[in-house]
Amino acid sequence: MNRVRVAIVGATGYTGAELVRILARHPGAELVAVTSERLDGQPLATGAAWLPSELTLQKYDPRAISADVVFLAQESGFAREAAPEWAGRSVIIDLSADFRLVDDATRQSAYGHGPLPDVGPIAYGLPELVPHAEIAQAALIANPGCHVTAAALATVPFQRAGHLLETPVIVSQTGVSGAGRAKRDPAYTFSELAEATSAYGVVGHRHVPELEQVLGRAVRFTPVLVPMTRGMLSVCQFRCDTPDALVPTLRDAYADSPFVRLVESPPSTKQVRGTNRADLYATFDARTGHAVVLCAIDNLGKGAAGQAVQNFNLRFGFPEATGLPMEAVWP
Amino acid sequence: MNRVRVAIVGATGYTGAELVRILARHPGAELVAVTSERLDGQPLATGAAWLPSELTLQKYDPRAISADVVFLAQESGFAREAAPEWAGRSVIIDLSADFRLVDDATRQSAYGHGPLPDVGPIAYGLPELVPHAEIAQAALIANPGCHVTAAALATVPFQRAGHLLETPVIVSQTGVSGAGRAKRDPAYTFSELAEATSAYGVVGHRHVPELEQVLGRAVRFTPVLVPMTRGMLSVCQFRCDTPDALVPTLRDAYADSPFVRLVESPPSTKQVRGTNRADLYATFDARTGHAVVLCAIDNLGKGAAGQAVQNFNLRFGFPEATGLPMEAVWP
Amino acid sequence: MNRVRVAIVGATGYTGAELVRILARHPGAELVAVTSERLDGQPLATGAAWLPSELTLQKYDPRAISADVVFLAQESGFAREAAPEWAGRSVIIDLSADFRLVDDATRQSAYGHGPLPDVGPIAYGLPELVPHAEIAQAALIANPGCHVTAAALATVPFQRAGHLLETPVIVSQTGVSGAGRAKRDPAYTFSELAEATSAYGVVGHRHVPELEQVLGRAVRFTPVLVPMTRGMLSVCQFRCDTPDALVPTLRDAYADSPFVRLVESPPSTKQVRGTNRADLYATFDARTGHAVVLCAIDNLGKGAAGQAVQNFNLRFGFPEATGLPMEAVWP
Amino acid sequence: MNRVRVAIVGATGYTGAELVRILARHPGAELVAVTSERLDGQPLATGAAWLPSELTLQKYDPRAISADVVFLAQESGFAREAAPEWAGRSVIIDLSADFRLVDDATRQSAYGHGPLPDVGPIAYGLPELVPHAEIAQAALIANPGCHVTAAALATVPFQRAGHLLETPVIVSQTGVSGAGRAKRDPAYTFSELAEATSAYGVVGHRHVPELEQVLGRAVRFTPVLVPMTRGMLSVCQFRCDTPDALVPTLRDAYADSPFVRLVESPPSTKQVRGTNRADLYATFDARTGHAVVLCAIDNLGKGAAGQAVQNFNLRFGFPEATGLPMEAVWP
């Protein structure tokens, strides 16, 4: 088998480095380029001491890179500019928000970007909820946000089955790594965040339009920052008059997914850390007639780099779980 | 001024030791007895190295203790048995759930306790929401639970003002210390909980009947365990058609409280750590027409020992804030 | 290639589960039995939710298990009793201290065990410092302790090269997971250990005789417990009159090791977390004429399960690094 | 009693804010000015949400402030410039390193500062080891560094008593808050430091000359950064031929100190968190003939702001422990 030649743009950020970690062990991938503006010419291990790699970082220069696929692991705004240079030459897997929203006006309002450049067919890469054929034929795959991945896995099956009777209320706990590696805001130092929990973007968080696009209805959404590095726990509540359908609905929806697991006690974020898994738990409160569905993922795994490799597998014809970590590092 | 003679039953547990920490600096209190079954006869500092105290621990023996007030900082069930021995001799401030619920059937169902012994007038010690005169005249003060304190401070004013149009949805993040010091369950070790967030008691948590009693209506309530020792953040959501009334309602409700503060950005649990304060924040989501009210407390401060000392102050005629920490230890 | 049939005794403890995590991805291993006394008959994932495995736990019964190799991941004392039952049938890799010490009197004094049963040739499984042939021919491999692994890698090359002029002074920082999963001591709860650093076993720690056996001379050794789950940092100091030889001595000693890496800035424990690597750093203080050598490992990786799999590879003829994680999960 | 008028320069940094926290409860102090360049005109609580104070921040302008004492809680270099403006008007308590070193050449080499301005008599403010009369008469008090405070308390009595037979080896674990609040280096984010321990400044740390000045001899010193916000544990080792003198030497040295406590088991940093205490523990390793002395302090308490208030007390004639926290916030 010829290996797929892979370039990673932004290889020393958290999602970029997680891509390197996973793809370094992927039997069908060959890393041909890893970029960093700051560390051009240095070994990857200089910028990411946890990756004892032989690779050398290079400045971003699309014309100097020949790859079958390019992962863009950069800040919002980058992919929009860069995609046309790759289109037609390499499949693009974008981990930013640039191409996630379909509606121009919504995107303009949420991110300040108008219409998108034409780069060929775009797929929204949430494979458990999107037809695999779309992903397999895409020129560009827009990799979902972490909050959206967790909340959508917990709610979309109920919406599709007609069991979502009202606006769901979602409180989504997240680890700190979602803020990225280059964060220079003193509010993100260890001293400020250890022993501290706080809500942020209490209403109107940027991920809301994306979640509403996937779900097909409005949501109430509040993220909470908790003192851990990785991990995301979405607590989703909605009124429900078919409690017996809760577990079967999820079971049916994810019967074919190697990554989604229904668990019998409330999951800890730690049990999926470092993996591409999503652990779901559903229960019903008979007193108030509402369902609670929990979804635990790793925000950098299923919420970012893991899911991107899952999309890579679907796009290039590998079995969906190829090379993806399933066992968590515990404790 | 004669100082009030104070006994603390269970002085080496987290709430008991926090009582010692606060009362050791209280100008109107004199610690006359601190009990521990395990460390009878030993210096308090042997069981609580952080309290460099001269006090000696003694076994629990009500007849050997002469005190104006006894704080019972024990597991559920203890106070119910012990209260009659103190009634008439000492004011009782109970930090357990034993005397919190008014309705016998509810208590039986939640805690397995039937009717309560007659110990004289009982007050529910949530001073911001209960008439101070009730507390000032009580023979026994039932100190509220931590989840209930945070959620009630965030929601009761809206219920009383008629702005609570539907069942509120409450997700309450808590630090680990709420589980107590004697926890021998390996699930509470550092190794299991660091980097881990999980929901527990997802529906039907024991604190729900207490919260519904205070609020006067049903609630949806889910607690989430986050990896920090102290701190509690209650995220309360409800449909609201009077957004302009949000902040004024809270301002009116707590105009006279030295401990409740309305803050202008979402509070971190850390900013109230070690104090008896409650920081509240309210906002409105115009898109979905719902309010979000946040309340940050220290689960061992305003959620337990701090509030117990606040009740002590009201009961013995001290200014409400006497001896209570207001500035947090940061970072 | 026929896969080696592997049994893991104590599969839900931290080291046992880490063995499962690694061996589940090892191309030459087939897990045929995983044991747990408490969870006999239950899925492994019930006892270890982070391992979404198909395996079923079984009670320990050596006669019911047919395996080429058995990993004993139990408390001290177990292997000494169990080894004779496996000898001759299966290779034994013991992760406890039972077979590490050669001298009967030292073992008696440190662990209360007298002479060992005869189980065939025993190798001390520290492959960077022990001839591979010994490991390849052993009937039982005694897997080293974590503190010893880190400190020995940092000091033994200097002793062998004649550069260790005095008793080395070693302060070894360790994460909490070294205490094991079943710890029921309240001193190990999250609440007690978060934001807490303390030394323990300040003199006379149990690992000292093992370290002195490997090093061939006395050491001063003090372990320090720090608030993290995994990771170990050994800070080793000794008087040195050949500063220029520091780095070359290490480079020569580990030229053939795939796991030991000399790094150019002081390593963080986090950069080796989840891996079998050891990152070494050496420097010299010209003012006082002493060398400082740092070694960072994962106490459950190179310090336990990773090293055990490395020994497994050497014993069964696989390339030394087969199946062993090299890239850390970061952050 | 007239209260001493206090100004705090840099009131929203960690040490400055800790000064506010302590002095807000000090019966002999009146805060008359708190400065911040960034938040001029704003309430202190805007920059320090954990301090629900009535104070308003102002820009630094010495001519606009009339105070009996000024605490300078700024980066190195500030006090050297600012001190002459205060000299003669206000007592200066400087928490930076500017005035700690006596020798010009040493200071030049360590900090790049030449001779100091003449501001009147300078005292080194380590009250347990310096005559109180020096502090009581000083125009400027140079508050010691945190590493130095912990290591000096553990070793100086032995040097003075002639029991320090060789260069002591000191490994000093520190929490992250020592790096300050304004740290914009991404290496200090929660994501980088959680679950991470590393040594830094392995040889030649800036605090070494200060420690050697206090101790009167050379030291080997290596600091280790551990994942906690506050706390410092100094592990000090030295050859010793008078083991019986260990505890008595410490007991004699600190007989009159309200803050130093000899404890009977190795102290945790957490038991002194938020206080001005230093817990010391000494033991002897008969095998190798060396002593180990441990000292636990809060790096922002006894290691910075607490000690500064202790110096304030001595300078203005208050009992030494006035207003200083003795009981730690636990857990």
Short mmCIF file of C-alpha atoms in Angstrom, two decimals, chain C residues 32-279:
data_model
loop_
_atom_site.label_atom_id
_atom_site.label_comp_id
_atom_site.label_asym_id
_atom_site.label_seq_id
_atom_site.Cartn_x
_atom_site.Cartn_y
_atom_site.Cartn_z
CA VAL C 32 -5.51 -14.58 26.93
CA ALA C 33 -6.31 -13.87 30.57
CA VAL C 34 -6.83 -10.84 32.78
CA THR C 35 -7.55 -11.36 36.44
CA SER C 36 -9.33 -9.51 39.21
CA GLU C 37 -10.51 -10.99 42.47
CA ARG C 38 -13.24 -8.46 42.97
CA LEU C 39 -14.72 -8.40 39.48
CA ASP C 40 -14.61 -12.06 38.47
CA GLY C 41 -16.82 -12.63 35.44
CA GLN C 42 -17.29 -8.97 34.60
CA PRO C 43 -16.06 -7.17 31.50
CA LEU C 44 -12.68 -5.54 31.93
CA ALA C 45 -14.30 -2.22 31.03
CA THR C 46 -16.41 -2.44 34.19
CA GLY C 47 -13.30 -2.23 36.29
CA ALA C 48 -11.38 0.00 33.92
CA ALA C 49 -13.76 2.23 31.98
CA TRP C 50 -10.85 3.70 30.02
CA LEU C 51 -10.16 0.31 28.38
CA PRO C 52 -13.06 -0.43 26.02
CA SER C 53 -11.96 -4.02 25.78
CA GLU C 54 -13.79 -7.24 24.93
CA LEU C 55 -11.94 -9.12 27.66
CA THR C 56 -13.64 -10.66 30.67
CA LEU C 57 -12.02 -10.60 34.08
CA GLN C 58 -11.47 -13.87 35.90
CA LYS C 59 -10.39 -14.89 39.38
CA TYR C 60 -6.75 -15.73 39.81
CA ASP C 61 -6.33 -19.46 39.24
CA PRO C 62 -3.00 -20.43 37.68
CA ARG C 63 -4.23 -23.89 36.74
CA ALA C 64 -7.02 -22.38 34.66
CA ILE C 65 -4.67 -20.20 32.63
CA SER C 66 -2.43 -21.34 29.81
CA ALA C 67 -0.04 -18.61 28.81
CA ASP C 68 3.48 -18.16 27.49
CA VAL C 69 4.11 -15.33 29.89
CA VAL C 70 2.44 -14.08 33.02
CA PHE C 71 2.77 -10.53 34.28
CA LEU C 72 2.31 -10.33 38.04
CA ALA C 73 1.06 -6.83 38.90
CA GLN C 74 0.27 -7.33 42.55
CA GLU C 75 1.33 -6.12 45.96
CA SER C 76 4.62 -7.16 47.45
CA GLY C 77 4.50 -10.74 48.75
CA PHE C 78 2.22 -12.15 46.09
CA ALA C 79 4.85 -13.12 43.53
CA ARG C 80 6.96 -14.90 46.09
CA GLU C 81 4.07 -17.25 46.81
CA ALA C 82 2.83 -17.52 43.24
CA ALA C 83 6.03 -17.89 41.24
CA PRO C 84 6.57 -21.62 41.87
CA GLU C 85 3.18 -22.39 40.36
CA TRP C 86 4.17 -20.73 37.09
CA ALA C 87 7.82 -21.76 36.95
CA GLY C 88 8.48 -24.12 34.06
CA ARG C 89 5.13 -23.39 32.44
CA SER C 90 5.26 -19.67 31.74
CA VAL C 91 7.85 -16.97 31.78
CA ILE C 92 7.22 -14.74 34.79
CA ILE C 93 7.55 -10.96 34.68
CA ASP C 94 7.05 -9.67 38.20
CA LEU C 95 6.37 -5.98 38.75
CA SER C 96 6.64 -6.15 42.53
CA ALA C 97 9.75 -5.91 44.69
CA ASP C 98 9.75 -9.60 45.64
CA PHE C 99 12.59 -10.81 43.43
CA ARG C 100 14.58 -7.62 42.96
CA LEU C 101 17.06 -7.97 45.79
CA VAL C 102 19.80 -10.56 45.50
CA ASP C 103 20.90 -10.63 49.10
CA ASP C 104 18.67 -12.58 51.48
CA ALA C 105 19.53 -10.54 54.53
CA THR C 106 18.87 -7.23 52.79
CA ARG C 107 15.54 -8.51 51.52
CA GLN C 108 14.62 -9.80 54.95
CA SER C 109 15.39 -6.42 56.45
CA ALA C 110 13.61 -4.35 53.78
CA TYR C 111 10.58 -6.52 53.08
CA GLY C 112 10.51 -9.23 55.74
CA HIS C 113 11.04 -11.99 53.17
CA GLY C 114 13.70 -14.64 53.69
CA PRO C 115 15.24 -16.83 50.97
CA LEU C 116 13.43 -16.99 47.63
CA PRO C 117 11.88 -20.07 46.07
CA ASP C 118 13.87 -21.64 43.22
CA VAL C 119 12.14 -20.71 39.97
CA GLY C 120 15.08 -20.87 37.56
CA PRO C 121 17.30 -18.03 36.38
CA ILE C 122 16.24 -14.57 37.53
CA ALA C 123 17.13 -11.37 35.67
CA TYR C 124 16.86 -7.83 36.98
CA GLY C 125 14.98 -6.15 34.18
CA LEU C 126 16.65 -2.80 33.68
CA PRO C 127 17.70 -3.34 30.05
CA GLU C 128 19.82 -0.22 29.67
CA LEU C 129 22.09 -1.36 32.50
CA VAL C 130 21.85 -5.17 32.41
CA PRO C 131 23.10 -7.50 29.66
CA HIS C 132 20.21 -8.30 27.33
CA ALA C 133 21.28 -11.92 27.25
CA GLU C 134 20.42 -12.26 30.92
CA ILE C 135 16.94 -11.00 30.30
CA ALA C 136 16.53 -13.11 27.17
CA GLN C 137 17.22 -16.29 29.09
CA ALA C 138 15.46 -15.61 32.34
CA ALA C 139 12.71 -17.73 33.81
CA LEU C 140 11.67 -14.77 35.93
CA ILE C 141 12.30 -11.10 35.27
CA ALA C 142 12.18 -8.82 38.29
CA ASN C 143 10.97 -5.48 36.99
CA PRO C 144 12.68 -2.56 38.78
CA GLY C 145 11.05 0.04 40.98
CA CYS C 146 10.26 3.43 39.52
CA HIS C 147 12.47 5.55 41.80
CA VAL C 148 15.33 3.11 41.16
CA THR C 149 14.89 3.18 37.39
CA ALA C 150 15.09 6.95 37.22
CA ALA C 151 17.95 7.35 39.68
CA ALA C 152 19.98 4.45 38.26
CA LEU C 153 19.74 5.73 34.69
CA ALA C 154 21.08 9.07 35.92
CA THR C 155 23.97 7.76 38.03
CA VAL C 156 25.14 4.25 37.09
CA PRO C 157 27.08 5.32 33.97
CA PHE C 158 29.15 7.68 36.13
CA GLN C 159 29.85 5.02 38.71
CA ARG C 160 30.91 2.59 35.98
CA ALA C 161 33.14 5.19 34.39
CA GLY C 162 34.75 6.07 37.71
CA HIS C 163 33.35 9.61 37.87
CA LEU C 164 31.25 9.22 40.99
CA LEU C 165 33.59 10.57 43.66
CA GLU C 166 31.23 10.59 46.61
CA THR C 167 27.88 9.39 47.82
CA PRO C 168 25.31 10.85 45.40
CA VAL C 169 22.46 12.91 46.83
CA ILE C 170 19.16 12.07 45.16
CA VAL C 171 15.83 13.84 45.57
CA SER C 172 13.16 12.06 43.56
CA GLN C 173 9.85 13.77 42.82
CA THR C 174 6.99 11.37 42.22
CA GLY C 175 3.37 11.57 41.12
CA VAL C 176 0.65 10.05 43.26
CA SER C 177 -0.18 7.02 41.11
CA GLY C 178 2.83 5.18 42.51
CA ALA C 179 0.72 4.59 45.60
CA GLY C 180 -1.56 2.31 43.60
CA ARG C 181 -5.22 2.30 42.74
CA ALA C 182 -6.65 0.54 45.75
CA LYS C 183 -5.33 3.12 48.20
CA ARG C 184 -7.99 3.55 50.85
CA ASP C 185 -5.92 5.88 52.99
CA PRO C 186 -7.74 9.23 53.24
CA ALA C 187 -4.32 10.88 53.02
CA TYR C 188 -4.39 10.13 49.30
CA THR C 189 -7.69 11.80 48.45
CA PHE C 190 -7.71 14.62 45.96
CA SER C 191 -8.65 17.05 48.71
CA GLU C 192 -5.60 16.18 50.79
CA LEU C 193 -3.06 16.18 47.95
CA ALA C 194 -4.06 18.97 45.59
CA GLU C 195 -1.84 21.99 46.22
CA ALA C 196 0.35 19.89 48.54
CA THR C 197 3.98 18.82 48.29
CA SER C 198 5.71 16.79 50.98
CA ALA C 199 8.67 14.52 51.46
CA TYR C 200 8.07 11.01 52.76
CA GLY C 201 10.28 8.12 53.77
CA VAL C 202 12.83 10.91 54.18
CA VAL C 203 15.55 8.46 55.14
CA GLY C 204 15.43 4.70 54.87
CA HIS C 205 12.94 4.45 52.00
CA ARG C 206 12.32 0.86 50.91
CA HIS C 207 13.79 1.47 47.46
CA VAL C 208 17.21 2.39 48.82
CA PRO C 209 18.66 -1.14 49.05
CA GLU C 210 17.55 -1.83 45.48
CA LEU C 211 19.18 1.35 44.23
CA GLU C 212 22.39 0.63 46.11
CA GLN C 213 22.46 -2.88 44.64
CA VAL C 214 22.22 -1.49 41.11
CA LEU C 215 24.62 1.34 41.69
CA GLY C 216 27.13 -0.59 43.75
CA ARG C 217 27.52 2.03 46.47
CA ALA C 218 25.59 3.90 49.12
CA VAL C 219 23.20 6.72 48.25
CA ARG C 220 21.38 9.48 50.04
CA PHE C 221 17.81 9.29 48.83
CA THR C 222 14.72 11.36 49.62
CA PRO C 223 11.42 11.01 47.74
CA VAL C 224 9.00 13.92 47.40
CA LEU C 225 5.31 13.52 46.64
CA VAL C 226 4.01 16.18 44.25
CA PRO C 227 0.43 16.86 43.15
CA MET C 228 0.31 15.11 39.79
CA THR C 229 -0.85 11.61 38.95
CA ARG C 230 1.96 10.29 36.78
CA GLY C 231 5.57 11.24 36.42
CA MET C 232 8.89 11.06 38.19
CA LEU C 233 11.81 13.46 38.23
CA SER C 234 15.04 12.32 39.80
CA VAL C 235 17.43 15.11 40.76
CA CYS C 236 20.86 13.52 41.30
CA GLN C 237 23.86 15.46 42.56
CA PHE C 238 27.44 14.43 43.14
CA ARG C 239 30.91 15.96 43.35
CA CYS C 240 32.63 15.72 40.00
CA ASP C 241 36.08 16.63 38.77
CA THR C 242 35.52 15.68 35.13
CA PRO C 243 32.76 18.02 34.00
CA ASP C 244 33.64 17.58 30.35
CA ALA C 245 32.90 13.88 30.68
CA LEU C 246 29.31 14.33 31.84
CA VAL C 247 27.46 14.37 28.57
CA PRO C 248 29.81 11.97 26.71
CA THR C 249 29.50 9.42 29.52
CA LEU C 250 25.74 9.41 29.18
CA ARG C 251 25.90 9.45 25.40
CA ASP C 252 28.16 6.42 25.36
CA ALA C 253 26.15 4.53 27.93
CA TYR C 254 22.88 4.91 26.05
CA ALA C 255 24.03 4.98 22.43
CA ASP C 256 22.02 1.86 21.65
CA SER C 257 18.93 2.60 23.72
CA PRO C 258 15.79 3.58 21.82
CA PHE C 259 14.24 4.96 24.99
CA VAL C 260 16.89 7.13 26.60
CA ARG C 261 17.30 10.59 25.17
CA LEU C 262 19.74 13.31 26.18
CA VAL C 263 17.94 16.61 26.14
CA GLU C 264 19.30 20.11 26.11
CA SER C 265 17.05 21.74 28.66
CA PRO C 266 15.74 20.41 31.96
CA PRO C 267 12.99 17.92 31.11
CA SER C 268 9.42 18.12 32.36
CA THR C 269 7.87 14.88 33.57
CA LYS C 270 5.00 15.64 31.24
CA GLN C 271 7.06 15.21 28.10
CA VAL C 272 7.43 11.48 28.81
CA ARG C 273 3.95 10.83 30.23
CA GLY C 274 2.36 7.68 28.87
CA THR C 275 5.62 6.60 27.18
CA ASN C 276 8.52 4.26 27.90
CA ARG C 277 11.07 7.03 27.46
CA ALA C 278 13.60 8.45 29.90
CA ASP C 279 14.80 11.99 29.25
#
